[in-house]
Coordinates of C-alpha atoms in Angstrom, one line a residue:
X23 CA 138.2 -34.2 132.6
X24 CA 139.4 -36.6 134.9
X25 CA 143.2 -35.6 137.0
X26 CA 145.3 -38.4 137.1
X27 CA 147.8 -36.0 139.1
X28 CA 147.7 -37.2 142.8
X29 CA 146.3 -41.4 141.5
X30 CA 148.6 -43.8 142.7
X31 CA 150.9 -45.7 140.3
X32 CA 148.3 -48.5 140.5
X33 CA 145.6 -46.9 140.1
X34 CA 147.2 -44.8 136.4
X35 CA 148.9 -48.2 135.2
X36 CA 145.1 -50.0 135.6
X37 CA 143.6 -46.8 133.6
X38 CA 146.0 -46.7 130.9
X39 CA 145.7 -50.9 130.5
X40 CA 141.9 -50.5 130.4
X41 CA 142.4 -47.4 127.8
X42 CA 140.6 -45.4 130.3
X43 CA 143.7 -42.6 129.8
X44 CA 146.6 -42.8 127.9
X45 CA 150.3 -42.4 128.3
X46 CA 151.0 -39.1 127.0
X47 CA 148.2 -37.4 128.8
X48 CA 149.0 -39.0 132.1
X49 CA 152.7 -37.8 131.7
X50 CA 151.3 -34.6 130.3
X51 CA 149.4 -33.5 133.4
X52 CA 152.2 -34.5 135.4
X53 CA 154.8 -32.6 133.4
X54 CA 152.9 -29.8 133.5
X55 CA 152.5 -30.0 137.5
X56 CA 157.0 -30.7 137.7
X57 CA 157.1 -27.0 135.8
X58 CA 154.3 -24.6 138.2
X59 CA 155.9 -26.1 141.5
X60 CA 159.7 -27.3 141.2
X61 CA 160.6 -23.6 141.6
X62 CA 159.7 -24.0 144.5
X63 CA 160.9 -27.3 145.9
X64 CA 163.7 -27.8 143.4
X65 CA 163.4 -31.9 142.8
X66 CA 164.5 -31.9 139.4
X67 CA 168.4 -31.6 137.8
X68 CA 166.8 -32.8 134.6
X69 CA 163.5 -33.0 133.3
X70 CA 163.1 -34.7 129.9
X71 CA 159.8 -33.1 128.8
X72 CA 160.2 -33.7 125.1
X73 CA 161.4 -37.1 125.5
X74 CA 158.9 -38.5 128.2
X75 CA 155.7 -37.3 125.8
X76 CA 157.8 -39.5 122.9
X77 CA 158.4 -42.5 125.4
X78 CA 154.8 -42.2 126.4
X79 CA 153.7 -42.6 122.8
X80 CA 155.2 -45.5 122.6
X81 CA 154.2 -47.5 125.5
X82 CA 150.6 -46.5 124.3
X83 CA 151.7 -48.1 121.0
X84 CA 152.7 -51.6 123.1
X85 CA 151.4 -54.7 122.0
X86 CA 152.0 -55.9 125.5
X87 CA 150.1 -52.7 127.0
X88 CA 147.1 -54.6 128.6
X89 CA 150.1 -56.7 130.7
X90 CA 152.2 -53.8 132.0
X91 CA 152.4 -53.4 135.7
X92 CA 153.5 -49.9 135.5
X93 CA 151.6 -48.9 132.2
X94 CA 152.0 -45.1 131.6
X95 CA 153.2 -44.4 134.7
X96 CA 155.6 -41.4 135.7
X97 CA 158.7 -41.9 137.3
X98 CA 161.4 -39.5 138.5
X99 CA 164.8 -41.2 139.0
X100 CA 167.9 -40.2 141.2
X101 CA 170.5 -38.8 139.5
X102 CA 173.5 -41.6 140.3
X103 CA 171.6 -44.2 138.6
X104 CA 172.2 -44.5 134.5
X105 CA 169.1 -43.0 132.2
X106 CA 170.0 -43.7 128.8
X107 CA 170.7 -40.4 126.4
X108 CA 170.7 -38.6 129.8
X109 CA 174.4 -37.6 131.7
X110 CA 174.5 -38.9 135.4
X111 CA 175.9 -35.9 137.6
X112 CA 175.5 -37.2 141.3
X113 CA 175.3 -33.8 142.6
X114 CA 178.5 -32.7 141.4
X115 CA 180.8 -30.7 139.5
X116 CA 183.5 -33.3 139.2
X117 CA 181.1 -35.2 137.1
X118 CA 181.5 -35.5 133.0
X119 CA 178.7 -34.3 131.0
X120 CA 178.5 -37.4 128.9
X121 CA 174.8 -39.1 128.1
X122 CA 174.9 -42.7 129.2
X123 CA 174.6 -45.4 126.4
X124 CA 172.2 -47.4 128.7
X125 CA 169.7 -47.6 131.2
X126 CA 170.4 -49.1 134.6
X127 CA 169.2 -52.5 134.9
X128 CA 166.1 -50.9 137.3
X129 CA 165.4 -48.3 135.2
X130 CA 165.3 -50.6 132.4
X131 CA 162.9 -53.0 134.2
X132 CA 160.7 -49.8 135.0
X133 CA 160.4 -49.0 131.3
X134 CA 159.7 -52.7 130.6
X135 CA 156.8 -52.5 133.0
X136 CA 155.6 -49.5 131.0
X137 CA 157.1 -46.7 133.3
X138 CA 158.2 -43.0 131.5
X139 CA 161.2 -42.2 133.0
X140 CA 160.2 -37.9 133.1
X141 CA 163.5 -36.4 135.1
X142 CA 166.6 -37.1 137.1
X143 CA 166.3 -36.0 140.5
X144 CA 168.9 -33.9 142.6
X145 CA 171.1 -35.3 145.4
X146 CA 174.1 -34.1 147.4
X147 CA 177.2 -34.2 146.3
X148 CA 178.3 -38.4 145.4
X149 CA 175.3 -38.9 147.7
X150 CA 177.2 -38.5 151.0
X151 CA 175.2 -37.0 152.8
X152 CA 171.4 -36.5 154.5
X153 CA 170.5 -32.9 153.3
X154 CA 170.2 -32.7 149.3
X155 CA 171.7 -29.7 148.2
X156 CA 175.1 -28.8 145.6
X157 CA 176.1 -27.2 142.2
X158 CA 172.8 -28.4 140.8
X159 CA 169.9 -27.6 142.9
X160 CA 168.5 -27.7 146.5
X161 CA 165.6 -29.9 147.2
X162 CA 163.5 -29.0 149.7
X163 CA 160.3 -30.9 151.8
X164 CA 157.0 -29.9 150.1
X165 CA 155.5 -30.1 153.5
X166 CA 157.9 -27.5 154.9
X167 CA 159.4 -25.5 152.4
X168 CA 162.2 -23.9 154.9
X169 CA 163.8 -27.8 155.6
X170 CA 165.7 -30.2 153.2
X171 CA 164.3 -32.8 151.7
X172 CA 166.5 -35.2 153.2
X173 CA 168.9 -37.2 151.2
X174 CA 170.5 -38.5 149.9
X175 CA 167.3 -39.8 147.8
X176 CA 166.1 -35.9 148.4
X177 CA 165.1 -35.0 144.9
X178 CA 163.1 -38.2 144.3
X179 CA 160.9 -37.9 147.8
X180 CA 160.2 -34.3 147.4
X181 CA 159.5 -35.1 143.5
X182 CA 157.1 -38.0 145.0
X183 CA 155.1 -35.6 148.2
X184 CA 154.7 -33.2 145.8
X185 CA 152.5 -35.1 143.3
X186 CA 154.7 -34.4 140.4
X187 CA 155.4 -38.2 139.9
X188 CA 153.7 -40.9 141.7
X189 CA 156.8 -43.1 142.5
X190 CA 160.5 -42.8 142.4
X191 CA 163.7 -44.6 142.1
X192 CA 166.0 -44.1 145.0
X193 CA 168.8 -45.8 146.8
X194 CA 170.1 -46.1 150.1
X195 CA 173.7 -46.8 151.8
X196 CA 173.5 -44.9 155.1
X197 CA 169.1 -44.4 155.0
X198 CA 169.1 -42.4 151.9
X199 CA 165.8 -43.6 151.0
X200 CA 164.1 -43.7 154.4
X201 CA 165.5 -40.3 155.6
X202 CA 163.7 -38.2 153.0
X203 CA 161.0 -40.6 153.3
X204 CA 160.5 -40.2 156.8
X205 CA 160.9 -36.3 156.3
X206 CA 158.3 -36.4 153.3
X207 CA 155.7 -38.4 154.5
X208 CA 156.5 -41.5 152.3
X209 CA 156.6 -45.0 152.0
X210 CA 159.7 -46.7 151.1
X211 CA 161.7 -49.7 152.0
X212 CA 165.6 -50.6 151.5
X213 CA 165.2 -54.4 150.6
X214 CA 167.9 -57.1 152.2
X215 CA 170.7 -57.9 150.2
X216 CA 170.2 -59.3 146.6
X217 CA 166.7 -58.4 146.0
X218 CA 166.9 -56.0 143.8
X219 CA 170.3 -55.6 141.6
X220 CA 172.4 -53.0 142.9
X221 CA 175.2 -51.4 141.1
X222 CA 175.1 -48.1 142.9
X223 CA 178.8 -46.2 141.9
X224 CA 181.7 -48.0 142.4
X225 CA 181.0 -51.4 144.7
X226 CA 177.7 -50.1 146.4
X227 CA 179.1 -48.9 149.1
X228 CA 180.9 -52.5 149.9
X229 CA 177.8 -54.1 149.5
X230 CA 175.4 -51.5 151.8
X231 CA 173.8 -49.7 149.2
X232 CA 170.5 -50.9 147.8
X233 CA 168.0 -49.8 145.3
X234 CA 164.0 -49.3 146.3
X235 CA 161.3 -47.5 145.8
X236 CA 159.7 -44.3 147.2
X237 CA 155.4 -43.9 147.2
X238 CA 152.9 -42.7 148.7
X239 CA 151.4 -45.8 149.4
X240 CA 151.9 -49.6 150.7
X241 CA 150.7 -50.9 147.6
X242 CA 152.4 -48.7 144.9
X243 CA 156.3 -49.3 147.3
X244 CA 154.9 -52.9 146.9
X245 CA 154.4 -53.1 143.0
X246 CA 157.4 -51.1 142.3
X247 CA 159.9 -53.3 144.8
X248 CA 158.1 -56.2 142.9
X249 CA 158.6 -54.9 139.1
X250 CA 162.7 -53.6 140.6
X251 CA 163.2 -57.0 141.7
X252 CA 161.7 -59.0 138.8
X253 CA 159.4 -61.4 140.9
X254 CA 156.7 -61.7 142.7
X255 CA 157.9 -63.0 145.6
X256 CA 157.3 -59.6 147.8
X257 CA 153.7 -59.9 147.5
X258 CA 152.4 -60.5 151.3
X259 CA 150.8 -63.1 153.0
X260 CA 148.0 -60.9 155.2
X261 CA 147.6 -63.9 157.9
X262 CA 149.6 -64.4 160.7
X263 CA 150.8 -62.6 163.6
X264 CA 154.3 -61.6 165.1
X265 CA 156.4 -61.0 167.8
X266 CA 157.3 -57.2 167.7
X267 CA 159.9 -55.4 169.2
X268 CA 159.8 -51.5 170.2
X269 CA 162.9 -49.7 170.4
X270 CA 163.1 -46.2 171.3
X271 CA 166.6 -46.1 171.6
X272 CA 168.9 -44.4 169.2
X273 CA 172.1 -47.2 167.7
X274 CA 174.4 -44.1 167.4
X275 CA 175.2 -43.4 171.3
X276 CA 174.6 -40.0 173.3
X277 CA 172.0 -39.0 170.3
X278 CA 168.5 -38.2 172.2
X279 CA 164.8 -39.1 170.4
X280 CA 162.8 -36.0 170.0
X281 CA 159.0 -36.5 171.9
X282 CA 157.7 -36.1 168.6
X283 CA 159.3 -39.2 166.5
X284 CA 159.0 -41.4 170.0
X285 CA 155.5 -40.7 170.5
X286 CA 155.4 -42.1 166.9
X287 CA 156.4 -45.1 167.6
X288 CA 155.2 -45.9 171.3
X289 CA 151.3 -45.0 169.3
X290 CA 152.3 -47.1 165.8
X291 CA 153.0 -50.2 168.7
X292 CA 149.7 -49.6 170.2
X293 CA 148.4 -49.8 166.9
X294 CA 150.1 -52.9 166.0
X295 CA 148.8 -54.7 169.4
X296 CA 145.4 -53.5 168.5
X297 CA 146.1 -55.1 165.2
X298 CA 147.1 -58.9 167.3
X299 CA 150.4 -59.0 167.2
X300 CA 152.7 -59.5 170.9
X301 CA 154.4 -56.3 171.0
X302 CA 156.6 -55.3 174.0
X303 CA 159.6 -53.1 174.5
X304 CA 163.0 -54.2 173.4
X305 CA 166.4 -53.1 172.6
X306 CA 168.7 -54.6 170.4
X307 CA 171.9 -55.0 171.6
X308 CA 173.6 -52.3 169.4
X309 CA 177.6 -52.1 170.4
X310 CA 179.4 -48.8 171.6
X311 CA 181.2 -49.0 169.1
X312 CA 178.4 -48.4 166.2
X313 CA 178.9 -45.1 165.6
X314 CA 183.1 -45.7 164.8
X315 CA 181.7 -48.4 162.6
X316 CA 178.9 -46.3 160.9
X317 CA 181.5 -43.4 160.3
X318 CA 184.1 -45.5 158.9
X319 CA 182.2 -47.3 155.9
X320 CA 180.1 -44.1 155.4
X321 CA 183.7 -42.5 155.1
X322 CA 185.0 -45.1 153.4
X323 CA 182.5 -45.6 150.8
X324 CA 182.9 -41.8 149.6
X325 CA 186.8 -42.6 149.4
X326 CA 186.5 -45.5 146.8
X327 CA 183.7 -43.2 144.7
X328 CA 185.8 -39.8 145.1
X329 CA 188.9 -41.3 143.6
X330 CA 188.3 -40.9 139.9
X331 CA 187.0 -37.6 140.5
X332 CA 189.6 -34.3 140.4
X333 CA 189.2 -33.0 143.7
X334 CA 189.7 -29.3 143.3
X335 CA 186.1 -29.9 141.5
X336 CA 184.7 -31.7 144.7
X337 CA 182.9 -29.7 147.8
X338 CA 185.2 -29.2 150.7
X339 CA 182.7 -31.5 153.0
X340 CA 183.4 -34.4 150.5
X341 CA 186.6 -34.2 150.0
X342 CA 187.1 -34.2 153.8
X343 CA 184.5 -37.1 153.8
X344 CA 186.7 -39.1 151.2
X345 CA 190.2 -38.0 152.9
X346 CA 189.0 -39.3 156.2
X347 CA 187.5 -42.5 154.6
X348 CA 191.3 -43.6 152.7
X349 CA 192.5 -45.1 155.9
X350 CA 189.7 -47.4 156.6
X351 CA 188.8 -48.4 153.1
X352 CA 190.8 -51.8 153.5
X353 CA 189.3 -52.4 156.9
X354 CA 186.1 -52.0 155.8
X355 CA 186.5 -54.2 152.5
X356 CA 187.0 -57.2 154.6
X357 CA 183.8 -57.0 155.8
X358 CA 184.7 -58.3 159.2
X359 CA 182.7 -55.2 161.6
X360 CA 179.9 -55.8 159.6
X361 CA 179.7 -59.7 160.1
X362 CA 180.2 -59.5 163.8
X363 CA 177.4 -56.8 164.0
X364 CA 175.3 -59.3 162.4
X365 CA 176.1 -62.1 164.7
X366 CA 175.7 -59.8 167.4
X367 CA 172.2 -59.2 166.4
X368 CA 170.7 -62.9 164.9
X369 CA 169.8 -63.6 168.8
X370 CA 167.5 -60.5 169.2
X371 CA 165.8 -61.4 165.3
X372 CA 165.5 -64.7 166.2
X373 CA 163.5 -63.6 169.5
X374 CA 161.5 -60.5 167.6
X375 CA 160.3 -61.4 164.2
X376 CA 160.2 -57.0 163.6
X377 CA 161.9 -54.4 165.1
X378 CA 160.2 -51.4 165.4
X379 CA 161.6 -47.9 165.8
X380 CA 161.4 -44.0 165.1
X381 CA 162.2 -43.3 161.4
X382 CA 164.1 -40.0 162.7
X383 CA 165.9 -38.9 166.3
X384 CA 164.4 -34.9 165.3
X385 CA 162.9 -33.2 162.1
X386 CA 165.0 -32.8 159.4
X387 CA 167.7 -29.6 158.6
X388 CA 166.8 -26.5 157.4
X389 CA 167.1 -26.3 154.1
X390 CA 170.4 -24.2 153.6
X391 CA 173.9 -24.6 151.4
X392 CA 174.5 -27.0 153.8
X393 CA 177.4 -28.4 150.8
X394 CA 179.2 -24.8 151.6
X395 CA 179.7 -25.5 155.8
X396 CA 182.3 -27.2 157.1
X397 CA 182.6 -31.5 157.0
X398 CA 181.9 -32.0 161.0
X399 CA 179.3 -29.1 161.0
X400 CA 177.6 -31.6 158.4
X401 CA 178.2 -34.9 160.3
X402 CA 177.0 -33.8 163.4
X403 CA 173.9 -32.6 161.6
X404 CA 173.6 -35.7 160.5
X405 CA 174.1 -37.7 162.8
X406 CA 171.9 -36.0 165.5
X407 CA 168.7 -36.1 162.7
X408 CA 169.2 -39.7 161.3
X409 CA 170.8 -42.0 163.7
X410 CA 168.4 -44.9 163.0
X411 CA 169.1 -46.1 159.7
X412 CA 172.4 -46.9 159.2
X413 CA 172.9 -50.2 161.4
X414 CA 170.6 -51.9 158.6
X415 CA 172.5 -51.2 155.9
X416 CA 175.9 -52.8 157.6
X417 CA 173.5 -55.9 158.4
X418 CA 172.5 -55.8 155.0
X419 CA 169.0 -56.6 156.5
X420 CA 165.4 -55.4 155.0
X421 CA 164.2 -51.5 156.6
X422 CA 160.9 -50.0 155.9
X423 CA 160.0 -46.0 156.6
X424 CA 156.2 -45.5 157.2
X425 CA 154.2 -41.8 157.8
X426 CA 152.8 -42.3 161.4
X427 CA 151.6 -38.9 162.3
X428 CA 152.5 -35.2 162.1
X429 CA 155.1 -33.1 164.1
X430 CA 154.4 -29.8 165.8
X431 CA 154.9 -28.1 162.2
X432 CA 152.5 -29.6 160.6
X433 CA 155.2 -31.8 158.6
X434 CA 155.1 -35.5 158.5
X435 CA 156.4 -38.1 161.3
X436 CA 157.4 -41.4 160.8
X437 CA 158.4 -44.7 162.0
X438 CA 160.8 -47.6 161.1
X439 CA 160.3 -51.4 160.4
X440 CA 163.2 -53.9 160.1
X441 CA 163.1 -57.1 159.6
X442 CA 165.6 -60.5 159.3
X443 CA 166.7 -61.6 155.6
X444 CA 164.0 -62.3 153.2
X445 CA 161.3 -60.5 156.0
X446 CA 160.4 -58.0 152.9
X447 CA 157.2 -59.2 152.4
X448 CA 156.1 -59.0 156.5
X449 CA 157.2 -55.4 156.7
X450 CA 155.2 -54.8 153.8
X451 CA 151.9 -56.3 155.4
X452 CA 152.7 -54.8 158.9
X453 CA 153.1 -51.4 157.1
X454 CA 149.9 -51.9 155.3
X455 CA 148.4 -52.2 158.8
X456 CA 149.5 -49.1 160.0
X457 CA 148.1 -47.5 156.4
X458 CA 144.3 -48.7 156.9
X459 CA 144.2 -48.0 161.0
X460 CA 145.8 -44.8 160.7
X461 CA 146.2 -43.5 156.9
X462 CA 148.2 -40.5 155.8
X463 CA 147.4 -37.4 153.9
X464 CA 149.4 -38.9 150.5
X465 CA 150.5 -35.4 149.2
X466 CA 151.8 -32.0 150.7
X467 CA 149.0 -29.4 150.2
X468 CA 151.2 -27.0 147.8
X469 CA 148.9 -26.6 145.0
X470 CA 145.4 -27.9 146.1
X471 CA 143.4 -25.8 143.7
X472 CA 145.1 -27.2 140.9
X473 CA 145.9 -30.9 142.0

């Protein structure tokens, strides 16, 4: 009998449109693969067993089935985006209980490219922070058991490196998708503004948070961006070659690289000269004054989603988060800090087509209740693991993570690609580059007799 656990989304949705496997078996295998292991890594809030085998049947019974881009496909979704019948907890115990009437307009497009939606995925608490942990469940890195996940996208990367779904639906305000990407060994990209629809909790985040994807491949990130963003316009052009700029400096001052993640990226721009493109050592001209603006719309963000919510329900660490995010909130809605960081930047994009970068300053947190420990205690955790991400969601600009290697654990490394507006498609073909010279193990070896 053929496995489809551990196939790429691309190569289940081309089996099930050929009727070389069908729906419910595909999501069967993978159903039963979510209940041996998430004991152990802890991905899932909610998995709808019942319901995914009865969704499955019916994309089988499609009369569109031989069209589907995503045909039969398994898909675990992060629990702050709608899944109709299901109740959308983001992490917290502030949250009602309530099934939503309606899908999310991405989920929805996932089902109408024949995806099953099979679970919602845990995150931290309103999805604040970089370590996934809370009320509902801890997700840990299949690759390393004893670190989180990452987050805020946690649960859907460690639902993805685990081969219990072959993509996932994710989001990312501060680098929630690329954190636990990096840390899991995925691909993923943030796209630029307007891509894909947001409509992440109240106001995305003032416009910072973006929906994507999380795979284990170029090409699956690629077809799932595409189908989440309704066109085809992210499919690559393979020809040409471009001006590359390597960074290893962090954006958030007095936060040091680890050898590991700039080794990463010094050999991934080897690599990419081998590959023909010009390649040279840049920085960008990141202000002092990044980290004051990083903290206040992160802070700010969890203020304008916290407010609804009784507080004696909420974590200390957030409610500290959304106390100290109240002053700045109008500040940050007029959107000035984030304009002149983008005009201070154009000159370096219009000079370097791609900036290239480590993923992650160090390996991730150990997985602990980090959502019990103090707010700075969490910051500072934060901030000395994941500086790297968060300038390119107040640019509003397109950010790729990519596996590039493996740290002194044994746990994935990674590196980041960012690009100017609309660049989606070249970080795409550069990371498909990177994939055929120097491919990745696609799965963390938890359960290799049975997968």
């Amino acid at each position: 009998m053929t496995s489809w656990v551990g196939r790429t989304a691309a190569e289940i949705a081309a089996a099930v449109r050929e009727k070389q496997a069908t729906p419910r078996e595909v999501v069967a295998e993978h159903l039963a693969r979510v209940e041996r292991l998430d004991g152990r890594v802890g991905a899932f809030r909610v998995v709808r067993a019942e319901a995914a085998l009865a969704e499955a049947d019916e994309v089988a019974a499609r009369a569109d089935l031989a069209e589907l881009p995503l045909a039969g496909v398994p898909v675990a979704v992060k629990d702050n985006l709608a899944v109709r019948g299901e109740s959308k907890r983001i992490g917290s115990a502030a949250t009602p209980d309530t099934p939503a009437g309606d899908d999310h307009v991405t989920v929805a497009r996932l089902r109408a490219a024949g995806a099953v939606v099979v679970g919602l995925t845990n995150v931290p608490e309103l999805c604040v922070f970089g370590t996934t942990e809370g009320v509902h469940g801890t997700a840990r890195n299949p690759w390393d058991t004893s670190r989180t996940a990452g987050g805020s996208s946690g649960g859907s990367a460690a639902a993805v490196a685990a081969g219990m779904v072959p993509i996932a639906l994710g989001n990312d305000g501060m680098g929630s998708l690329r954190i636990p990407a990096a840390n899991c060994g995925l691909v993923t990209i943030k796209p630029g503004t307007g891509v894909v629809p947001a409509g992440v909790s109240d106001g995305d985040w003032f416009g910072m948070s973006e929906n994507g994807p999380l795979a284990t491949t170029v090409e699956d990130a690629r077809l799932m961006l595409s189908v989440l963003a309704g066109t085809d316009a992210v499919r690559p052009d393979a020809a040409g070659t471009h001006r590359i700029a390597v960074s290893l400096r962090s954006p958030i001052a007095g936060v040091a690289i680890s050898k590991p993640y700039a080794t990463a990226a010094r050999e991934a721009a080897g690599l990419l000269i081998k590959a023909g493109h010009q390649v040279r050592r840049a920085d960008p001209p990141y202000p002092m004054s990044l980290g004051v603006t990083s903290l206040t719309h992160w802070t700010a963000g969890t203020a304008v989603d916290a407010r609804d919510f009784d507080p004696r329900l909420l974590t200390r660490r957030t409610r500290v988060h959304a106390a100290v995010g109240r002053r700045f909130v109008d500040r940050v809605r007029d959107g000035a800090s984030r304009e002149e960081l983008r005009r201070r930047l154009e000159p370096f994009f219009a000079e370097y087509d791609v900036l290239l970068t480590p993923a992650l300053a160090r390996r991730s947190p150990r997985s602990a209740p980090w959502h019990e420990r103090g707010w700075l205690r969490n910051v500072m955790a934060n901030t000395n693991y994941s500086p790297m991400t968060p300038p390119w969601n107040l640019t509003g600009w397109p950010a790729m993570s990519v596996p590039f290697g493996t740290l002194p654990s044994g746990a994935p490394s990674a590196v980041q690609l960012v690009g100017r507006p609309g660049s989606e498609a070249v970080l795409l073909c550069l990371a498909e580059q990177i994939e055929r010279l120097r491919p990745w193990q696609r799965t963390a070896p938890l359960d290799q007799a049975s997968s």
